[in-house]
Coordinates of C-alpha atoms in Angstrom, one line a residue:
X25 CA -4.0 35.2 -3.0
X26 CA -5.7 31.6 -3.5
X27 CA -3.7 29.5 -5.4
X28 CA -4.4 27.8 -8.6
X29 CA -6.0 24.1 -8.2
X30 CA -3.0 21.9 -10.0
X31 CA -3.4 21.0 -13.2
X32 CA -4.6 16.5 -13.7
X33 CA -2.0 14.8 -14.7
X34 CA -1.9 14.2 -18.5
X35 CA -2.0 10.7 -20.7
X36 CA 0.9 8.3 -19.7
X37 CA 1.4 10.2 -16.3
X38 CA 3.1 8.0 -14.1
X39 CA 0.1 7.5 -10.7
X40 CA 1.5 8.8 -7.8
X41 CA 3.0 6.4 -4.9
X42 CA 1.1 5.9 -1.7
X43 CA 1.4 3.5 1.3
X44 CA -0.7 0.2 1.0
X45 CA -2.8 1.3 4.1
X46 CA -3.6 4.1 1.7
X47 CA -4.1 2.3 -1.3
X48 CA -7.4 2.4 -3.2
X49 CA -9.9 -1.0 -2.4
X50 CA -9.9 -3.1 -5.6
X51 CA -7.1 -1.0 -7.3
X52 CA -4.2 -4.0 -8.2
X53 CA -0.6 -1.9 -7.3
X54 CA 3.4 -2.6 -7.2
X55 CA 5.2 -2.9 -4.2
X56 CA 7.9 0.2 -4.3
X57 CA 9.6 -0.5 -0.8
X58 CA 9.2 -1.6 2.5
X59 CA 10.1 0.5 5.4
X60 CA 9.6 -0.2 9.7
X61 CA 9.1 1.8 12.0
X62 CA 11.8 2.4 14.3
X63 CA 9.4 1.3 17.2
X64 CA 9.2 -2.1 15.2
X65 CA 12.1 -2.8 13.5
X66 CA 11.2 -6.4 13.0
X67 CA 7.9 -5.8 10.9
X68 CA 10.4 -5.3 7.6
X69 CA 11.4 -8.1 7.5
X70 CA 8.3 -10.3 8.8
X71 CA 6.6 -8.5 5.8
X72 CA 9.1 -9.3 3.1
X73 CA 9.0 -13.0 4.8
X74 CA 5.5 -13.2 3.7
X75 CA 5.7 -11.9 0.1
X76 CA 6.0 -7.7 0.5
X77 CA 8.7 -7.4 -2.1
X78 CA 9.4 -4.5 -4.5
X79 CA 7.6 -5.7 -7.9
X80 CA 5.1 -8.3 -6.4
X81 CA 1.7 -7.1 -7.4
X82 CA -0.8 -6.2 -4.1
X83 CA -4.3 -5.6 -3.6
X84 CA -6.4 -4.4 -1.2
X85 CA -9.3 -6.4 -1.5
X86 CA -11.2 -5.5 1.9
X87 CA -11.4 -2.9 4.9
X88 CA -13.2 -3.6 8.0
X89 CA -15.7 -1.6 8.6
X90 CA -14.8 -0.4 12.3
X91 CA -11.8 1.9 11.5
X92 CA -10.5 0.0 8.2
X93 CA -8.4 -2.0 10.8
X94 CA -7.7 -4.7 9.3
X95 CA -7.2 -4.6 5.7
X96 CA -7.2 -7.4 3.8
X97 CA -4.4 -7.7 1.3
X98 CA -3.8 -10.1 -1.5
X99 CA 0.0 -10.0 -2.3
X100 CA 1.0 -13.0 -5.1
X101 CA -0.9 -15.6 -4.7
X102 CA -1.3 -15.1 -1.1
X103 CA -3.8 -13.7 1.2
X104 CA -3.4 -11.8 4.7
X105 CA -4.9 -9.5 7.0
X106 CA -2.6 -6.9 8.3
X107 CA -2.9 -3.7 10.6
X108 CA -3.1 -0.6 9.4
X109 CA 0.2 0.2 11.3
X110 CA 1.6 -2.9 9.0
X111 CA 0.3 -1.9 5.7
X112 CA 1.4 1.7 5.9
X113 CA 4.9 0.2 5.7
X114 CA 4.9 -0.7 2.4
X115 CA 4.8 2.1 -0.4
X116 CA 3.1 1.1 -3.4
X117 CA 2.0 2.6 -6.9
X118 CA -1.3 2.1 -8.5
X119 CA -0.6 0.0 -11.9

């Protein structure tokens, strides 16, 4: 039996959360979290060194075109390029 296609999310629906490497070009989100993985522990903190913090406001602003790899991110009034790897560490939601 084929199952239903779910219903869109109605007015004042909260977006759903996704990973910065993820995120929508152009589309201005929060930062939720900021996780490593366990094969780079270190990249946690490097990011929140650099302004990955839950609340700051992030944007992807660019994607290369070979892969997406890098991304380029504005975070505050900042502006880096990070790996993919790098940008799926941080969990974000659309604004």
């Amino acid at each position: 039996m084929a199952s239903s296609p779910s219903p869109a999310p109605g007015p004042g629906a909260k977006p759903a959360a996704v990973s910065l490497d993820a995120a929508a070009t152009g589309l201005p989100c929060r930062v939720l979290s900021v996780a490593a993985p366990a094969l780079a522990p270190d990249w946690a903190r490097w990011l929140a060194e650099i302004g990955f913090l839950p609340g700051e406001r992030v944007t992807v602003t660019t994607r290369s075109v070979w892969g997406g790899d890098p991304l380029v991110v504005r975070v505050g009034q900042s502006t880096f390029a990070l790996r993919r790897a790098e940008a799926a560490c941080v969990r974000v939601e659309p604004l």
